[in-house]
Amino acid sequence: MNSLIDKYNIPGPRYTSYPTVPYWDESTFSPEKWKSSVIKSFDESNSAEGISIYIHLPFCEALCTFCACHKRITKQHSVEIPYLESVLKEWMLYLQLFNEKPKLKELHLGGGTPTFFSPQNLKTLLQGIFDTVEIAEHPEFSFEGHPNNTTREHLQTLYDLGFRRASFGVQDYDLKVQKAINRIQPFENVQRVTEWAREIGYKGISHDLVFGLPHQTWEAMEHTIRKTLELKPDRLAFYSYAHVPWVKGVGQRGFDENDLPSGEEKRRLYEDGKKLLQDLGYIEVGMDHFSLEHDDLYQSLIHKKLHRNFMGYTSSNTQLMVGLGMSSISDSWYAFAQNVKTVEEYQKIVETGEIPVFRGHILNGEDLSIRRHILNLMCQLETTFENKEAIPELENAFNMLSEMEKDELVEINNNQITITEKGRAFTRNVAMVFDLRMLRNKPETRIFSMTI
């Protein structure tokens, strides 16, 4: 396995979309085309599956120096109400596009730090949305909480509003690592919020762990995983730290690059960490994600209903996902659109009565076909090409896979490709073979994190 990781550990996308953001064709995009795609997608899917909403809540009181998300650092909580008012105004702009009441199937609060906002202000925001929608049967409502500032009132308020899933960022319990990434977070804080959530009745609790952080050792990672087991979260994300300091504003210069684990050390963090998680009862579900057998994510995998979008892996599959808030990305299946990236510009545009998108991509027929196959590989670990001759480069893609077949990462049977158990760690690499937009325009500079 070591030689395979050396061979395949290259920069590559995480494939929460296809085409990936760096390969969006903005020349064919316009806000009007975006709105038309939203209307089309809504009309096709709302009455059946419903829609998803992602709300980006960007404020944090302190900068975590491993974070590549769009955020705003402030301790001034006076920013809460004006921002949430803008989010509701943006949602009202989308409502004008719909010919019937939206059926809300999935809702996620991401950040930033959603629990930066007071419970009462979150309730006002969510009630403002719920008053305009029909809640679907068995909705999936989830949020990201910071263990240091998530209160029992936060958990109770969101539970009373229908939330049943909470995700807590752990990263690593080693103090030296925490100091390097500016995220001092004792185990007791994580334990407290996890136990509160269980007492209140949350059915799904997730912890995020990150390997490859500065000063991280296997001893520290093993300690973190074993401490995590004491709390037995229903699911786990086990992410590779995405070191992308060249991206403006990510704050990843809080440590020297020499502080990062070497390639061999990071490989051990990944391999031994994954093995320990599996030994402790967690099942690998998609890329970077593990769950216990009872969790919906695993059940979705078994029943081939697992889905992947800008929110990551989900057990709900909706065609339309509306992203609200600064920098949010929306997905109509036929198009992607991203909101402007600063709070001030976001609020200013919303006040003019315009949906605040500034870039996007309209998918053509080839994009839609490739997107479906990459999604199949990401979620089902297999896909079948009914007519690969329709896209000439696909024949070359199959040829590229022959090397992976020799390495026992994939099995090829005529037009069907299946990722093997051994190949799970290289799912991103398999998907890259079919990323025609990237293959036609290979980046001259590095724009993605490493695949392992």
Coordinates of C-alpha atoms in Angstrom, one line a residue:
M1 CA 0.0 0.0 0.0
N2 CA 2.9 2.4 0.7
S3 CA 4.1 2.3 -2.8
L4 CA 0.6 2.9 -4.1
I5 CA 0.2 6.0 -2.0
D6 CA 3.5 7.2 -3.2
K7 CA 2.3 6.6 -6.8
Y8 CA -1.2 8.1 -6.5
N9 CA -0.9 10.8 -3.9
I10 CA -1.1 13.8 -6.3
P11 CA -3.1 17.1 -6.2
G12 CA -6.7 16.5 -7.1
P13 CA -10.3 17.7 -6.5
R14 CA -12.6 16.4 -3.7
Y15 CA -15.5 16.2 -6.2
T16 CA -18.3 17.8 -4.4
S17 CA -19.2 19.0 -7.9
Y18 CA -18.4 18.3 -11.5
P19 CA -17.1 20.4 -13.1
T20 CA -15.0 21.5 -10.1
V21 CA -15.0 25.2 -9.3
P22 CA -11.7 26.0 -11.0
Y23 CA -13.1 24.7 -14.3
W24 CA -16.4 26.5 -14.3
D25 CA -16.9 28.3 -17.6
E26 CA -18.0 31.7 -16.5
S27 CA -18.3 33.0 -20.0
T28 CA -21.6 31.1 -20.6
F29 CA -23.0 32.0 -17.2
S30 CA -25.4 34.8 -16.3
P31 CA -27.8 35.4 -13.3
E32 CA -30.7 35.1 -15.7
K33 CA -29.6 31.7 -16.9
W34 CA -29.0 30.6 -13.3
K35 CA -32.6 31.6 -12.3
S36 CA -34.0 29.8 -15.3
S37 CA -32.1 26.6 -14.3
V38 CA -33.5 27.0 -10.7
I39 CA -37.1 27.3 -12.1
K40 CA -36.6 24.2 -14.3
S41 CA -35.1 22.1 -11.5
F42 CA -37.8 23.2 -9.0
D43 CA -40.6 22.4 -11.4
E44 CA -39.1 18.9 -12.0
S45 CA -38.4 17.9 -8.5
N46 CA -40.2 19.8 -5.8
S47 CA -43.4 17.8 -5.6
A48 CA -41.5 14.5 -5.5
E49 CA -38.3 14.8 -3.5
G50 CA -38.3 18.5 -2.3
I51 CA -35.3 20.8 -2.1
S52 CA -32.3 21.3 0.1
I53 CA -31.1 24.6 1.7
Y54 CA -27.5 25.3 2.8
I55 CA -27.0 28.4 4.9
H56 CA -23.5 29.8 5.3
L57 CA -23.0 31.5 8.7
P58 CA -19.5 32.9 8.3
F59 CA -18.6 34.5 11.6
C60 CA -16.0 33.1 14.0
E61 CA -14.5 34.7 17.1
A62 CA -11.0 33.3 16.4
L63 CA -9.1 32.1 13.3
C64 CA -8.3 28.4 13.2
T65 CA -5.2 28.4 11.0
F66 CA -6.0 25.0 9.3
C67 CA -9.3 26.3 7.9
A68 CA -9.8 27.0 4.2
C69 CA -13.5 28.1 4.5
H70 CA -14.8 31.5 3.8
K71 CA -15.2 33.2 7.1
R72 CA -15.2 36.6 9.0
I73 CA -13.3 36.9 12.3
T74 CA -15.0 39.1 14.8
K75 CA -16.1 39.2 18.4
Q76 CA -18.8 41.8 17.7
H77 CA -22.1 40.0 17.9
S78 CA -23.9 43.0 16.7
V79 CA -23.3 41.6 13.2
E80 CA -25.7 38.7 13.8
I81 CA -29.1 40.3 13.1
P82 CA -28.2 42.4 10.0
Y83 CA -26.6 39.3 8.4
L84 CA -29.6 37.0 9.2
E85 CA -32.0 39.6 7.9
S86 CA -30.0 39.6 4.6
V87 CA -30.2 35.8 4.4
L88 CA -34.0 35.9 4.8
K89 CA -34.2 38.6 2.1
E90 CA -32.2 36.4 -0.2
W91 CA -34.5 33.5 0.5
M92 CA -37.5 35.7 -0.4
L93 CA -35.8 36.4 -3.8
Y94 CA -35.7 32.7 -4.5
L95 CA -39.3 32.2 -3.4
Q96 CA -40.3 34.6 -6.2
L97 CA -39.1 32.0 -8.7
F98 CA -41.3 29.2 -7.4
N99 CA -44.8 28.5 -8.6
E100 CA -45.7 26.5 -5.5
K101 CA -44.6 26.2 -1.9
P102 CA -41.2 24.6 -1.6
K103 CA -41.0 21.2 0.2
L104 CA -38.0 21.3 2.4
K105 CA -36.2 18.0 2.6
E106 CA -32.7 18.9 3.8
L107 CA -31.3 21.9 5.7
H108 CA -27.7 22.4 6.8
L109 CA -26.1 25.3 8.8
G110 CA -22.4 25.6 8.0
G111 CA -19.7 28.1 8.6
G112 CA -17.8 29.7 9.9
T113 CA -19.3 28.9 13.2
P114 CA -23.1 28.6 13.2
T115 CA -23.1 28.5 17.0
F116 CA -21.5 32.0 17.0
F117 CA -25.1 33.1 16.6
S118 CA -27.4 33.2 19.6
P119 CA -30.1 30.5 19.9
Q120 CA -32.8 33.2 19.7
N121 CA -31.3 34.7 16.5
L122 CA -31.0 31.2 14.9
K123 CA -34.6 30.5 15.8
T124 CA -35.7 33.8 14.2
L125 CA -33.8 32.9 11.0
L126 CA -35.1 29.3 10.8
Q127 CA -38.7 30.2 11.7
G128 CA -38.6 32.8 8.9
I129 CA -37.8 30.1 6.4
F130 CA -40.1 27.4 7.9
D131 CA -43.0 29.8 7.6
T132 CA -42.6 29.8 3.8
V133 CA -42.2 26.1 3.2
E134 CA -43.8 22.7 3.6
I135 CA -41.6 20.4 5.7
A136 CA -41.0 17.1 3.9
E137 CA -41.6 13.7 5.5
H138 CA -38.5 12.6 7.4
P139 CA -36.5 15.8 6.9
E140 CA -32.7 15.9 7.4
F141 CA -31.8 19.0 9.4
S142 CA -28.2 19.3 10.6
F143 CA -25.7 21.9 11.8
E144 CA -22.0 22.4 12.6
G145 CA -21.3 23.3 16.2
H146 CA -18.1 24.5 17.9
P147 CA -17.7 22.5 21.1
N148 CA -16.3 25.6 22.9
N149 CA -19.4 27.8 22.3
T150 CA -22.3 25.4 21.7
T151 CA -24.6 25.7 24.6
R152 CA -27.3 23.4 25.8
E153 CA -29.8 26.2 24.7
H154 CA -28.4 26.0 21.2
L155 CA -28.9 22.3 21.1
Q156 CA -32.4 22.4 22.6
T157 CA -33.5 25.3 20.4
L158 CA -32.4 23.6 17.2
Y159 CA -33.8 20.3 18.3
D160 CA -37.2 21.9 18.9
L161 CA -37.0 23.3 15.4
G162 CA -36.6 19.8 13.9
F163 CA -32.8 19.3 13.9
R164 CA -31.7 15.8 14.6
R165 CA -28.0 15.8 13.5
A166 CA -25.1 17.8 14.9
S167 CA -21.5 17.8 13.8
F168 CA -18.6 18.9 16.1
G169 CA -15.2 19.7 14.9
V170 CA -12.6 17.9 16.9
Q171 CA -9.5 17.8 14.7
D172 CA -7.0 16.5 17.3
Y173 CA -6.9 16.4 21.1
D174 CA -3.1 17.0 21.3
L175 CA -2.4 20.4 22.9
K176 CA 0.7 21.1 20.7
V177 CA -1.4 20.5 17.6
Q178 CA -4.2 22.6 18.9
K179 CA -1.9 25.5 19.7
A180 CA -0.4 25.3 16.2
I181 CA -3.9 25.5 14.6
N182 CA -5.2 28.0 17.2
R183 CA -8.0 25.7 18.2
I184 CA -7.6 25.0 22.0
Q185 CA -10.4 22.6 22.7
P186 CA -10.3 20.2 25.7
F187 CA -11.9 16.7 25.4
E188 CA -14.2 17.7 28.2
N189 CA -15.8 20.4 26.0
V190 CA -16.5 17.8 23.3
Q191 CA -17.8 15.3 25.8
R192 CA -20.1 17.9 27.3
V193 CA -21.8 18.9 24.0
T194 CA -22.0 15.3 22.8
E195 CA -23.7 14.1 26.0
W196 CA -26.1 17.1 26.0
A197 CA -27.1 16.3 22.4
R198 CA -27.8 12.7 23.3
E199 CA -29.8 13.6 26.4
I200 CA -31.9 16.0 24.3
G201 CA -32.6 13.4 21.7
Y202 CA -30.3 13.9 18.7
K203 CA -30.2 10.7 16.6
G204 CA -27.0 11.5 14.7
I205 CA -23.9 13.0 16.2
S206 CA -20.8 13.4 14.0
H207 CA -17.2 14.3 14.9
D208 CA -14.6 15.6 12.4
L209 CA -11.0 14.4 12.7
V210 CA -8.2 15.7 10.6
F211 CA -4.9 14.0 9.8
G212 CA -1.8 15.7 8.5
L213 CA -1.9 18.7 10.8
P214 CA 1.2 20.5 12.0
H215 CA 3.2 18.6 14.8
Q216 CA 0.7 15.7 14.5
T217 CA 2.2 12.3 15.4
W218 CA 0.7 8.8 15.2
E219 CA 0.7 8.7 19.0
A220 CA -1.4 11.9 19.1
M221 CA -3.7 10.6 16.4
E222 CA -4.2 7.3 18.1
H223 CA -5.0 9.1 21.4
T224 CA -7.6 11.2 19.6
I225 CA -9.3 8.3 17.9
R226 CA -9.4 6.3 21.2
K227 CA -10.8 9.3 23.1
T228 CA -13.4 9.7 20.3
L229 CA -14.4 6.1 20.8
E230 CA -15.3 6.9 24.4
L231 CA -18.0 9.2 23.1
K232 CA -19.0 6.8 20.2
P233 CA -20.3 9.3 17.7
D234 CA -22.7 7.8 15.1
R235 CA -20.5 8.9 12.2
L236 CA -17.0 10.3 11.7
A237 CA -15.3 12.4 9.1
F238 CA -11.6 11.6 8.8
Y239 CA -10.2 14.3 6.6
S240 CA -6.8 14.9 5.1
Y241 CA -5.7 18.4 6.0
A242 CA -5.9 20.4 2.8
H243 CA -2.8 22.6 2.8
V244 CA -3.7 25.3 0.4
P245 CA -1.9 28.5 1.7
W246 CA -1.8 29.9 -1.8
V247 CA -5.6 30.6 -1.6
K248 CA -6.1 34.1 -0.4
G249 CA -7.4 34.5 3.1
V250 CA -7.3 30.9 4.3
G251 CA -5.0 31.8 7.2
Q252 CA -2.8 28.7 6.8
R253 CA 0.5 30.5 7.6
G254 CA 0.0 30.1 11.4
F255 CA 2.8 27.5 11.3
D256 CA 5.9 26.7 9.3
E257 CA 5.5 24.1 6.5
N258 CA 8.3 22.1 8.1
D259 CA 5.9 21.5 11.0
L260 CA 3.7 19.4 8.8
P261 CA 4.1 15.6 8.9
S262 CA 6.3 14.2 6.1
G263 CA 4.8 12.2 3.3
E264 CA 5.6 8.9 5.1
E265 CA 4.4 10.2 8.5
K266 CA 1.1 11.4 6.9
R267 CA 0.7 8.1 5.2
R268 CA 0.9 6.3 8.5
L269 CA -1.6 8.7 10.1
Y270 CA -4.0 7.8 7.3
E271 CA -3.5 4.1 7.0
D272 CA -3.2 3.3 10.7
G273 CA -6.0 5.8 11.6
K274 CA -8.3 4.2 9.1
K275 CA -7.5 0.7 10.3
L276 CA -8.0 1.7 13.9
L277 CA -11.4 3.2 13.1
Q278 CA -12.5 0.0 11.4
D279 CA -11.1 -2.2 14.2
L280 CA -13.3 -0.1 16.6
G281 CA -16.5 -0.7 14.6
Y282 CA -16.7 2.1 12.1
I283 CA -17.5 1.3 8.5
E284 CA -16.0 3.3 5.6
V285 CA -18.9 5.1 3.8
G286 CA -17.7 7.0 0.8
M287 CA -14.5 9.1 0.8
D288 CA -13.2 10.3 4.2
H289 CA -16.4 9.2 6.0
F290 CA -17.1 6.4 8.5
S291 CA -20.2 5.5 10.4
L292 CA -21.6 2.9 12.7
E293 CA -23.9 0.3 11.1
H294 CA -27.1 1.8 12.5
D295 CA -26.4 5.3 11.0
D296 CA -28.5 6.6 8.0
L297 CA -25.3 7.2 6.0
Y298 CA -24.3 3.5 6.1
Q299 CA -27.9 2.5 5.4
S300 CA -28.0 4.8 2.4
L301 CA -24.8 3.2 1.1
I302 CA -26.3 -0.3 1.4
H303 CA -29.5 0.8 -0.4
K304 CA -27.5 2.7 -3.0
K305 CA -29.1 6.0 -2.0
L306 CA -26.0 7.8 -0.9
H307 CA -25.6 11.3 -2.4
R308 CA -22.8 13.8 -2.5
N309 CA -23.0 17.6 -3.0
F310 CA -21.4 20.8 -1.6
M311 CA -22.5 19.7 1.9
G312 CA -20.5 16.5 1.5
Y313 CA -22.1 13.0 1.8
T314 CA -25.8 12.9 2.6
S315 CA -28.5 10.3 2.9
S316 CA -30.9 12.7 1.1
N317 CA -30.8 13.2 -2.6
T318 CA -32.5 16.4 -3.9
Q319 CA -32.0 17.8 -7.4
L320 CA -32.1 21.5 -6.2
M321 CA -29.9 22.8 -3.4
V322 CA -30.2 26.5 -2.7
G323 CA -27.2 28.1 -1.0
L324 CA -27.9 31.2 1.1
G325 CA -25.4 33.6 2.6
M326 CA -22.0 35.0 1.7
S327 CA -20.0 32.7 -0.5
S328 CA -22.6 29.9 -0.6
I329 CA -22.7 27.7 -3.6
S330 CA -26.1 26.6 -5.1
D331 CA -26.7 23.6 -7.3
S332 CA -29.7 23.2 -9.6
W333 CA -28.2 20.0 -11.2
Y334 CA -28.2 21.9 -14.5
A335 CA -26.0 24.8 -13.2
F336 CA -23.9 25.9 -10.3
A337 CA -23.8 29.4 -8.8
Q338 CA -21.7 31.0 -6.1
N339 CA -22.6 34.1 -4.0
V340 CA -20.2 37.0 -3.6
K341 CA -17.5 36.4 -1.0
T342 CA -17.6 39.4 1.4
V343 CA -20.3 40.1 3.9
E344 CA -20.6 43.8 2.9
E345 CA -21.0 43.1 -0.8
Y346 CA -23.4 40.3 -0.1
Q347 CA -25.7 42.5 2.0
K348 CA -25.5 45.4 -0.4
I349 CA -26.6 43.3 -3.4
V350 CA -29.4 41.6 -1.5
E351 CA -30.7 45.0 -0.6
T352 CA -31.0 45.9 -4.3
G353 CA -33.4 43.0 -4.8
E354 CA -30.9 40.8 -6.7
I355 CA -29.8 37.3 -6.0
P356 CA -26.1 37.9 -5.0
V357 CA -24.4 35.4 -7.3
F358 CA -21.1 36.5 -9.0
R359 CA -20.0 33.4 -10.9
G360 CA -21.2 30.0 -11.9
H361 CA -21.4 27.3 -14.6
I362 CA -24.1 26.1 -16.9
L363 CA -23.6 22.3 -17.5
N364 CA -23.7 21.1 -21.1
G365 CA -24.7 17.6 -22.1
E366 CA -21.3 16.2 -21.7
D367 CA -20.9 17.8 -18.3
L368 CA -24.2 16.2 -17.1
S369 CA -23.1 12.8 -18.3
I370 CA -19.6 12.9 -16.7
R371 CA -21.1 14.4 -13.5
R372 CA -23.4 11.4 -13.2
H373 CA -20.6 9.0 -13.6
I374 CA -18.3 10.8 -11.1
L375 CA -21.2 10.9 -8.6
N376 CA -21.7 7.2 -9.1
L377 CA -18.0 6.5 -8.3
M378 CA -18.1 8.8 -5.3
C379 CA -21.2 7.3 -3.8
Q380 CA -21.7 3.8 -5.2
L381 CA -18.0 2.9 -6.0
E382 CA -19.1 1.9 -9.5
T383 CA -20.6 3.2 -12.7
T384 CA -21.5 1.9 -16.1
F385 CA -21.1 3.7 -19.4
E386 CA -23.9 2.8 -21.8
N387 CA -22.2 4.5 -24.7
K388 CA -18.7 5.6 -24.1
E389 CA -18.1 6.1 -27.8
A390 CA -20.3 9.2 -27.6
I391 CA -17.4 11.0 -26.0
P392 CA -14.1 10.2 -27.8
E393 CA -11.9 10.9 -24.8
L394 CA -13.6 8.2 -22.7
E395 CA -11.8 5.5 -24.6
N396 CA -8.5 7.1 -23.4
A397 CA -9.9 7.3 -19.9
F398 CA -10.5 3.6 -19.9
N399 CA -6.9 3.1 -21.1
M400 CA -5.7 5.2 -18.2
L401 CA -7.6 3.0 -15.8
S402 CA -5.7 -0.1 -17.0
E403 CA -2.8 0.9 -14.8
M404 CA -5.2 1.1 -11.8
E405 CA -6.6 -2.3 -12.8
K406 CA -3.1 -3.8 -12.6
D407 CA -2.7 -2.2 -9.2
E408 CA -6.1 -3.9 -8.2
L409 CA -7.7 -0.5 -7.4
V410 CA -10.5 -1.0 -10.0
E411 CA -12.2 -3.8 -11.8
I412 CA -13.3 -3.2 -15.4
N413 CA -15.9 -5.4 -17.0
N414 CA -16.8 -4.1 -20.5
N415 CA -18.2 -0.7 -19.8
Q416 CA -18.6 -1.1 -16.1
I417 CA -16.0 0.2 -13.6
T418 CA -16.0 -0.9 -9.9
I419 CA -13.7 0.5 -7.3
T420 CA -12.3 -2.3 -5.2
E421 CA -11.9 -2.4 -1.4
K422 CA -8.2 -1.8 -1.9
G423 CA -9.0 1.1 -4.2
R424 CA -11.3 3.0 -1.9
A425 CA -8.5 5.3 -0.7
F426 CA -7.9 6.3 -4.3
T427 CA -11.5 7.2 -5.3
R428 CA -10.5 10.7 -6.1
N429 CA -7.8 9.4 -8.5
V430 CA -10.3 7.2 -10.3
A431 CA -12.7 10.1 -10.7
M432 CA -9.9 12.3 -12.1
V433 CA -9.5 9.9 -15.0
F434 CA -13.0 11.0 -16.2
D435 CA -12.5 14.7 -15.4
L436 CA -12.5 15.8 -19.0
R437 CA -12.4 19.5 -18.3
M438 CA -9.3 19.2 -16.2
L439 CA -7.6 16.8 -18.6
R440 CA -8.1 19.2 -21.5
N441 CA -6.8 22.1 -19.4
K442 CA -4.3 20.8 -16.9
P443 CA -3.4 23.4 -14.3
E444 CA 0.0 25.1 -14.7
T445 CA 0.1 25.8 -11.0
R446 CA -1.1 23.8 -8.1
I447 CA -4.8 24.5 -7.3
F448 CA -5.9 21.3 -5.4
S449 CA -4.9 19.6 -2.2
M450 CA -3.3 16.2 -2.3
T451 CA -5.6 13.2 -2.8
I452 CA -4.3 11.3 0.3

